[in-house]
PDB file of C-alpha atoms in Angstrom:
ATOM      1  CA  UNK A   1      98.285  34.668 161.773  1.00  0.00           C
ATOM      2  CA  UNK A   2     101.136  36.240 164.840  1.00  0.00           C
ATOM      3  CA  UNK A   3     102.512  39.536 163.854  1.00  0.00           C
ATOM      4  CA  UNK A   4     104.898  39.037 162.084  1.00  0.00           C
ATOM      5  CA  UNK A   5     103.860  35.267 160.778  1.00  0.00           C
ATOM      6  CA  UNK A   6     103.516  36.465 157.456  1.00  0.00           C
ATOM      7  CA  UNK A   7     107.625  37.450 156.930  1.00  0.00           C
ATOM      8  CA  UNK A   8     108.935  34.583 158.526  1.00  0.00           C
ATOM      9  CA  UNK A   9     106.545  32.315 156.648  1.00  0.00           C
ATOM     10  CA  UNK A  10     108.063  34.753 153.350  1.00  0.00           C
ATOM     11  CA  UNK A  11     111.667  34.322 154.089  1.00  0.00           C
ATOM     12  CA  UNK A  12     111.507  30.680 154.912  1.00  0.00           C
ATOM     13  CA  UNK A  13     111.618  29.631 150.892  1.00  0.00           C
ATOM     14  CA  UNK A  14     114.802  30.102 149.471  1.00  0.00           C
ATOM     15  CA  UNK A  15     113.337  31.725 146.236  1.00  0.00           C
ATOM     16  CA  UNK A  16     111.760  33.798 148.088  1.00  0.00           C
ATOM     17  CA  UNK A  17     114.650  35.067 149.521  1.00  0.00           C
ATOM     18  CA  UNK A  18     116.730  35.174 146.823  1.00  0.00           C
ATOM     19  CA  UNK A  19     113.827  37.953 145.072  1.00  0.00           C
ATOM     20  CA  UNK A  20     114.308  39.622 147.904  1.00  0.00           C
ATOM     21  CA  UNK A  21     118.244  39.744 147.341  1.00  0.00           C
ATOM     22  CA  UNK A  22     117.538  40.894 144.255  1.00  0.00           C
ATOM     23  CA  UNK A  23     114.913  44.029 144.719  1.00  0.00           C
ATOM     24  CA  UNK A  24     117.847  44.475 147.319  1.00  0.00           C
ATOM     25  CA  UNK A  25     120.414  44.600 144.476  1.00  0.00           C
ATOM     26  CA  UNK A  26     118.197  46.744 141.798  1.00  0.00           C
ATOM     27  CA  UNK A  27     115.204  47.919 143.057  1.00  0.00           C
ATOM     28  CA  UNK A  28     112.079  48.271 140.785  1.00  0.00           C
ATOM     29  CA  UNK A  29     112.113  44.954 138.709  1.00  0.00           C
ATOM     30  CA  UNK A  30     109.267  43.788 135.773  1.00  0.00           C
ATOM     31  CA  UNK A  31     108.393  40.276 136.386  1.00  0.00           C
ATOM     32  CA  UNK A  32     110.441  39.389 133.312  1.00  0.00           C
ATOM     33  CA  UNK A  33     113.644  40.358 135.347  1.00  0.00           C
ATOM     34  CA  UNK A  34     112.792  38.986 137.995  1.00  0.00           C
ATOM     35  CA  UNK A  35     112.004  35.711 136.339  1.00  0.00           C
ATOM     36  CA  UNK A  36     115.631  35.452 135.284  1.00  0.00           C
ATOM     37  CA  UNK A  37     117.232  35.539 138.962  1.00  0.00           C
ATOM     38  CA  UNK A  38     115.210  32.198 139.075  1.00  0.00           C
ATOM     39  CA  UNK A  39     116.130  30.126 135.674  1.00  0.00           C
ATOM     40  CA  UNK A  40     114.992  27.137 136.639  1.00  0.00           C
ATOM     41  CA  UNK A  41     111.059  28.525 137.758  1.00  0.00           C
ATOM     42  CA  UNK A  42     108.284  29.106 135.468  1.00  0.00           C
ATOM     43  CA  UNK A  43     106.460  32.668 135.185  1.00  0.00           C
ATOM     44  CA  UNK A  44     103.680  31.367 137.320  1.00  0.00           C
ATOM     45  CA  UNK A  45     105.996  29.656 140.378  1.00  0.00           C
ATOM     46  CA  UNK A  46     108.039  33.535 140.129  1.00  0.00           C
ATOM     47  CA  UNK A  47     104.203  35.374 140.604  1.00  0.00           C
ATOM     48  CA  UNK A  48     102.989  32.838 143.180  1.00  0.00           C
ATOM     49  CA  UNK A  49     106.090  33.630 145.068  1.00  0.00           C
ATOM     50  CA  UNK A  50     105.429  37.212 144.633  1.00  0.00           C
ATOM     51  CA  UNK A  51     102.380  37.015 145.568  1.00  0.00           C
ATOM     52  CA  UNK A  52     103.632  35.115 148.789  1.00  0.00           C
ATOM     53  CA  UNK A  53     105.921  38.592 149.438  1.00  0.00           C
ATOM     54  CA  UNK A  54     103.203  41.177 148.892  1.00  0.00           C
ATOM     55  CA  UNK A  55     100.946  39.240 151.068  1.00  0.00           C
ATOM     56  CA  UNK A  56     103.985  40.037 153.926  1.00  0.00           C
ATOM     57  CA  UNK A  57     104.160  43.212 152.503  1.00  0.00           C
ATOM     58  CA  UNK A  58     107.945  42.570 151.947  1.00  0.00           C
ATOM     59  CA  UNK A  59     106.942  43.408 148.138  1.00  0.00           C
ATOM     60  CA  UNK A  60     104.984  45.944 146.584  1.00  0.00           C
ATOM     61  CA  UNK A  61     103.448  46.520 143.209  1.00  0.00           C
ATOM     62  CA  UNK A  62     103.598  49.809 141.057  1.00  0.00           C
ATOM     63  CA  UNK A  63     101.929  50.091 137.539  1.00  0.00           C
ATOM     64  CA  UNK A  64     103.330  52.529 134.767  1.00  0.00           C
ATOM     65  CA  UNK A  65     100.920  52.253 131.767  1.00  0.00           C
ATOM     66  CA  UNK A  66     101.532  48.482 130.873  1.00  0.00           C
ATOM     67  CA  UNK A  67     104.259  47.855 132.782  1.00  0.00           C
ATOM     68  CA  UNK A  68     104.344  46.256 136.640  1.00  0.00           C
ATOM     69  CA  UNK A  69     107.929  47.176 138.766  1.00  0.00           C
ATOM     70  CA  UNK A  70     108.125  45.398 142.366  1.00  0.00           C
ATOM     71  CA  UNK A  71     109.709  46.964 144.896  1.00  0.00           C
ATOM     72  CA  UNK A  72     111.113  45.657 147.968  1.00  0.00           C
ATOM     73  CA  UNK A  73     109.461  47.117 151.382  1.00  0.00           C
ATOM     74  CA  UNK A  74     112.167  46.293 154.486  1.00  0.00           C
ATOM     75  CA  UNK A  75     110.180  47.179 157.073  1.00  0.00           C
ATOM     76  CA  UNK A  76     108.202  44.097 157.925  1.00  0.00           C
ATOM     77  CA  UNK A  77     111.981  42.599 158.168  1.00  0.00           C
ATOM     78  CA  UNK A  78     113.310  45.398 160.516  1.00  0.00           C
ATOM     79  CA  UNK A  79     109.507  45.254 162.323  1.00  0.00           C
ATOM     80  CA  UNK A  80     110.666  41.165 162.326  1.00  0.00           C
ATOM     81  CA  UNK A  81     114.106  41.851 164.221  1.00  0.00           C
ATOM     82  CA  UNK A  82     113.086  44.892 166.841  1.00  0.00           C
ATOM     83  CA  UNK A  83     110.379  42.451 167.446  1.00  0.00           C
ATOM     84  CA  UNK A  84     112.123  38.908 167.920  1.00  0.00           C
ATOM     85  CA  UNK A  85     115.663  39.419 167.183  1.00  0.00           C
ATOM     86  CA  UNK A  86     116.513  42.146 169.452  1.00  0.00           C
ATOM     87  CA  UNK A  87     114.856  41.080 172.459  1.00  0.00           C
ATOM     88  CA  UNK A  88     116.588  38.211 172.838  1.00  0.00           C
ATOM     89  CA  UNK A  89     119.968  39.427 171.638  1.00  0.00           C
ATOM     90  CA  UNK A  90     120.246  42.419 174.280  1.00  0.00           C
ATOM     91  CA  UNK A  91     120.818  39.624 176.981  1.00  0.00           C
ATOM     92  CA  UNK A  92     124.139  38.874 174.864  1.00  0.00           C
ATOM     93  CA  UNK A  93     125.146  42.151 173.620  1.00  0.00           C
ATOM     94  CA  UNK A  94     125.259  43.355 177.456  1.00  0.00           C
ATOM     95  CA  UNK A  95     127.026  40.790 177.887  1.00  0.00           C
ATOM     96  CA  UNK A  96     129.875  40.756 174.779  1.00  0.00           C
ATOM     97  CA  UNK A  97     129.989  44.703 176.620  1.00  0.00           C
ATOM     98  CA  UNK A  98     131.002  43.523 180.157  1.00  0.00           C
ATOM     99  CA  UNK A  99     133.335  41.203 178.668  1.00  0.00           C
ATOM    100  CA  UNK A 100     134.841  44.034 176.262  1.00  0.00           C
ATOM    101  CA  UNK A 101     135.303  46.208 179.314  1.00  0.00           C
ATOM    102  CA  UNK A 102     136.704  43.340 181.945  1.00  0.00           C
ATOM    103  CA  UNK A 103     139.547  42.863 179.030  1.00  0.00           C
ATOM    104  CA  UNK A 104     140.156  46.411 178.654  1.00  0.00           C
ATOM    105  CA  UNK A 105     140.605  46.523 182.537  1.00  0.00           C
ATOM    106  CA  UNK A 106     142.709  43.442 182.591  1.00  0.00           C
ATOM    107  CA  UNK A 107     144.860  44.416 179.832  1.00  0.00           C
ATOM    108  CA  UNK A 108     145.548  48.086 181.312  1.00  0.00           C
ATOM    109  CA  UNK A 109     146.338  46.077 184.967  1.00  0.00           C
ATOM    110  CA  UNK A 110     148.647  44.175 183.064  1.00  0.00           C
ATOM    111  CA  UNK A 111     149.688  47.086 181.071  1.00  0.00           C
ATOM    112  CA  UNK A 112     150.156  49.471 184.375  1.00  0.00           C
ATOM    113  CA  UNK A 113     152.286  46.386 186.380  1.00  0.00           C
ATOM    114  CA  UNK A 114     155.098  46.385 183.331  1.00  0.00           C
ATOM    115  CA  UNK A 115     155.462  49.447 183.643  1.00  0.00           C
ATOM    116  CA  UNK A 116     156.178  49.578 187.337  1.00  0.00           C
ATOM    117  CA  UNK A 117     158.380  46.690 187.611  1.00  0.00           C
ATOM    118  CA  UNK A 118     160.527  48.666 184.745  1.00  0.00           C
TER     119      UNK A 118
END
């Protein structure tokens, strides 16, 4: 699969997501707490999805003794946006600059002629 298939194929499920929100939230989760941010899904939908997330590496797995905490891993995502989102927002960002700085201009011009005609 493209670099970076795996996250975007992650994020597109909104359960997915919303396990995400909640490592976010309170990292280090069992799969019991996870399994109540999603009410409605059984224990098995909850691992598949987590299993969906490790495989991005957007979630990883610790064991202590008997116990299994997930944490959430956010640099696939950031990988994700200096990869995709960045290159094609720097087109607009120059662009939201040079209009920041012809307002600032035409705001002082405006600014400057009141003060001469006073």
């Amino acid at each position: 699969m493209e670099q970076g298939g795996e996250v975007f194929r992650a994020l597109a499920d909104p359960s997915r997501r919303a396990l995400l929100d909640s490592l976010f939230g309170r990292d280090g989760q069992t799969l019991n707490e996870l399994c109540d941010e999603l009410p409605g899904m059984t224990r098995f939908g909850v691992m598949k999805h987590l299993s969906v997330l490790a495989e991005a590496n957007l979630v990883v797995a610790t064991r202590y003794g008997r116990t299994k905490r997930h944490y959430l891993n956010p640099v696939p995502i950031e990988q994700v946006a200096n990869r995709w989102i960045s290159k094609y927002a720097a087109r607009f960002t120059s662009a939201l600059v040079a209009l920041d700085e012809q307002v600032a201009l035409d705001h002082e011009t405006r600014t400057s002629g009141r003060a001469e005609s006073a």
